[in-house]
Each structure stands twice: as structure tokens, then as C-alpha cells.
Short mmCIF file of C-alpha atoms in Angstrom, two decimals:
data_model
loop_
_atom_site.label_atom_id
_atom_site.label_comp_id
_atom_site.label_asym_id
_atom_site.label_seq_id
_atom_site.Cartn_x
_atom_site.Cartn_y
_atom_site.Cartn_z
CA MET O 1 -85.22 9.08 39.21
CA SER O 2 -82.77 11.87 38.42
CA GLU O 3 -80.32 9.32 36.98
CA PHE O 4 -83.16 7.93 34.88
CA THR O 5 -83.66 11.41 33.41
CA ALA O 6 -79.93 12.08 33.07
CA VAL O 7 -79.24 8.99 30.97
CA ARG O 8 -82.07 9.89 28.59
CA GLU O 9 -80.80 13.46 28.24
CA TYR O 10 -77.32 12.11 27.53
CA LEU O 11 -78.76 9.85 24.82
CA GLN O 12 -80.64 12.80 23.30
CA THR O 13 -77.42 14.84 22.97
CA PHE O 14 -76.34 12.36 20.29
CA ILE O 15 -79.61 11.26 18.70
CA SER O 16 -81.06 14.74 18.22
CA GLN O 17 -78.23 15.68 15.87
CA MET O 18 -78.11 12.48 13.81
CA ASN O 19 -80.04 12.01 10.58
CA GLN O 20 -81.36 8.70 9.22
CA ASP O 21 -78.19 7.90 7.26
CA GLU O 22 -76.02 8.55 10.29
CA LEU O 23 -78.24 6.35 12.43
CA GLU O 24 -77.66 3.56 9.90
CA TYR O 25 -73.90 4.16 9.87
CA GLU O 26 -71.92 0.93 9.54
CA GLY O 27 -68.39 2.26 9.93
CA ASN O 28 -67.67 0.52 13.21
CA ASN O 29 -65.09 -2.25 12.99
CA ASP O 30 -66.40 -3.75 16.20
CA PRO O 31 -68.64 -6.75 15.40
CA GLU O 32 -70.61 -6.04 18.60
CA ALA O 33 -71.38 -2.51 17.47
CA GLY O 34 -74.16 -2.79 14.91
CA LYS O 35 -75.90 0.33 13.61
CA PRO O 36 -76.64 3.23 15.98
CA VAL O 37 -80.35 2.93 15.17
CA TRP O 38 -80.34 -0.65 16.45
CA HIS O 39 -78.83 0.47 19.76
CA LEU O 40 -81.40 3.25 20.08
CA GLY O 41 -84.29 0.85 19.50
CA ASN O 42 -82.74 -1.84 21.68
CA ILE O 43 -82.89 0.56 24.63
CA ALA O 44 -86.68 0.53 24.40
CA TYR O 45 -86.82 -3.17 23.55
CA ARG O 46 -84.88 -4.14 26.68
CA GLU O 47 -86.76 -1.66 28.86
CA ARG O 48 -90.07 -3.12 27.69
CA LEU O 49 -88.87 -6.63 28.52
CA LEU O 50 -87.79 -5.63 32.01
CA VAL O 51 -90.91 -3.60 32.85
CA ARG O 52 -93.25 -6.36 31.63
CA THR O 53 -92.84 -7.97 35.04
CA TYR O 54 -94.80 -5.10 36.55
CA SER O 55 -97.11 -4.04 33.76
CA ALA O 56 -99.86 -6.09 32.15
CA SER O 57 -100.15 -3.56 29.30
CA LEU O 58 -96.64 -4.48 28.14
CA GLN O 59 -97.33 -8.20 28.03
CA THR O 60 -98.10 -7.97 24.33
CA GLU O 61 -95.31 -7.29 21.88
CA HIS O 62 -94.90 -3.92 20.24
CA VAL O 63 -94.79 -3.90 16.44
CA LEU O 64 -91.17 -2.62 16.58
CA ASP O 65 -89.89 -5.20 19.07
CA ASP O 66 -88.73 -7.53 16.29
CA PHE O 67 -86.53 -4.84 14.76
CA PHE O 68 -84.50 -4.39 17.92
CA SER O 69 -84.16 -7.83 19.40
CA PRO O 70 -80.59 -9.11 19.71
CA ARG O 71 -81.00 -11.39 16.70
CA GLN O 72 -81.42 -8.36 14.37
CA LYS O 73 -78.33 -6.41 15.48
CA ASN O 74 -75.95 -7.23 12.64
CA GLU O 75 -78.37 -7.62 9.76
CA VAL O 76 -76.44 -5.88 6.96
CA PHE O 77 -79.26 -5.45 4.46
CA PHE O 78 -81.93 -4.79 7.03
CA ARG O 79 -83.75 -1.45 6.72
CA TYR O 80 -84.81 -0.06 10.06
CA PRO O 81 -87.82 2.20 10.60
CA GLU O 82 -87.36 5.95 10.20
CA LYS O 83 -85.69 7.94 12.97
CA LYS O 84 -88.92 9.59 14.13
CA THR O 85 -90.62 6.19 14.42
CA VAL O 86 -87.77 4.76 16.51
CA GLU O 87 -87.66 7.89 18.68
CA LEU O 88 -91.40 7.56 19.27
CA TYR O 89 -90.95 3.90 20.27
CA VAL O 90 -88.22 4.89 22.73
CA SER O 91 -90.14 7.86 24.19
CA GLN O 92 -93.44 5.97 24.49
CA THR O 93 -91.67 3.13 26.26
CA ARG O 94 -90.05 5.54 28.73
CA LYS O 95 -93.37 7.33 29.29
CA HIS O 96 -95.02 4.01 30.07
CA THR O 97 -92.16 3.03 32.39
CA LEU O 98 -92.58 6.27 34.34
CA GLU O 99 -96.34 5.69 34.61
CA VAL O 100 -95.69 2.18 35.95
CA THR O 101 -93.25 3.69 38.44
CA LYS O 102 -95.91 6.02 39.85
CA VAL O 103 -98.33 3.14 40.33
CA LEU O 104 -95.72 0.89 41.88
CA ASP O 105 -94.56 3.57 44.29
CA SER O 106 -97.99 3.59 45.89
CA GLN O 107 -98.54 -0.18 45.90
CA LEU O 108 -95.31 -1.95 46.81
CA SER O 109 -93.81 -2.85 50.16
CA THR O 110 -90.30 -1.64 51.00
CA ALA O 111 -88.76 -5.00 50.02
CA GLN O 112 -90.60 -4.99 46.71
CA LYS O 113 -89.50 -1.39 46.05
CA ASP O 114 -85.87 -2.42 46.51
CA MET O 115 -86.39 -5.13 43.90
CA TYR O 116 -87.95 -2.76 41.40
CA LEU O 117 -85.24 -0.13 42.04
CA ASP O 118 -82.73 -2.79 41.00
CA LEU O 119 -84.79 -3.24 37.85
CA PHE O 120 -84.52 0.47 37.05
CA GLN O 121 -80.78 0.44 37.70
CA THR O 122 -80.56 -2.39 35.16
CA ILE O 123 -82.48 -0.25 32.65
CA ILE O 124 -80.14 2.69 33.27
CA ASN O 125 -77.03 0.54 32.91
CA HIS O 126 -78.32 -0.97 29.67
CA GLU O 127 -79.06 2.47 28.24
CA TYR O 128 -75.54 3.71 29.06
CA HIS O 129 -74.12 0.53 27.51
CA GLN O 130 -76.01 1.16 24.25
CA ILE O 131 -75.05 4.85 24.24
CA LYS O 132 -71.36 3.97 24.06
CA PHE O 133 -71.94 2.43 20.62
CA ILE O 134 -73.99 5.42 19.46
CA ARG O 135 -71.31 7.79 20.78
CA ASN O 136 -68.61 5.78 18.99
CA ALA O 137 -70.45 6.13 15.67
CA TYR O 138 -70.92 9.83 16.40
CA LEU O 139 -67.16 10.11 16.92
CA LYS O 140 -66.34 8.19 13.71
CA LEU O 141 -68.75 10.40 11.78
CA GLY O 142 -66.67 13.39 12.92
CA LYS O 143 -69.52 14.96 14.86
CA ILE O 144 -67.42 15.27 18.05
CA GLU O 145 -63.74 15.45 18.85
CA PRO O 146 -62.11 12.48 20.54
CA PHE O 147 -61.58 12.84 24.25
CA LEU O 148 -57.90 13.44 24.85
CA GLY O 149 -58.08 13.67 28.68
#
């Protein structure tokens, strides 16, 4: 679970310093990029979809799910919820995921645990994938220096 925590801390290094306008930044030339706020919300959206397999309480859709589904990524005139609302969506989803993890740890066989560990690796990989777009916007906004290795 340390990697699960590390990816969220990495995400927070960028999000904590971005305001609403920066989260809605559209300066990326990459058509896959979308707005940073979409990538932030999509982290929770995807996590909710993946964890639904194990959690009956996630079977119903969250009111914000529609904002962050793949079909909304490049909506130019679309106004996303405020930063604090999206951050709450992301943090509540992660809190729920961690609660599900505790329950599953005590109930699953070794084979089932391997399957759900793969699920969490998928969540981690997706979060890192979305962070690259947020980090790119952060870079284009001049909030960090480019890496010159």
C-alpha cells in the first residue's frame, strides 16, 4: 500500500498549488490531454469503476461520475465543478477504496488477493498516467522548470 500512498502524494504536489483557472488550463497541444481538472476527476472515476467489483456501495453512480467519464474529456465549453468539489470526490473515493481493502484483506483467499492486488496496481498505473497530463499543464503554466536531466 505504500505505492498507493506515494502516487496520491505525488498527485497532491501538483494539485495543491493549482487554482481553478489553472485546473481548467487548455494550453496543451496534445488532443489526448484535456484539462487538468478532467484528469484529476478521472482518477476517481476510474478507481470507482474498478473497485465496484468488490464493493456494493459503489454500484450506484456518483453525481460527479458523468463529468469525468472519457466522453467528457475534450468538451471545450464544459464547466467542471470547483476544485474543492473535485478534490473531495477524489479523496472520498480513495477513502472508500482503502476501507474496501481492509475488508477484503480479512475475507479473501490467497488467489483472490492476488487478483485484487492486480486491481490496485491498475488503479496506481492509471493515476500515474493521468498525473503526466496534470504535470505537463503545470510545466506549461511555468509552475516548475523543465527537467533537463
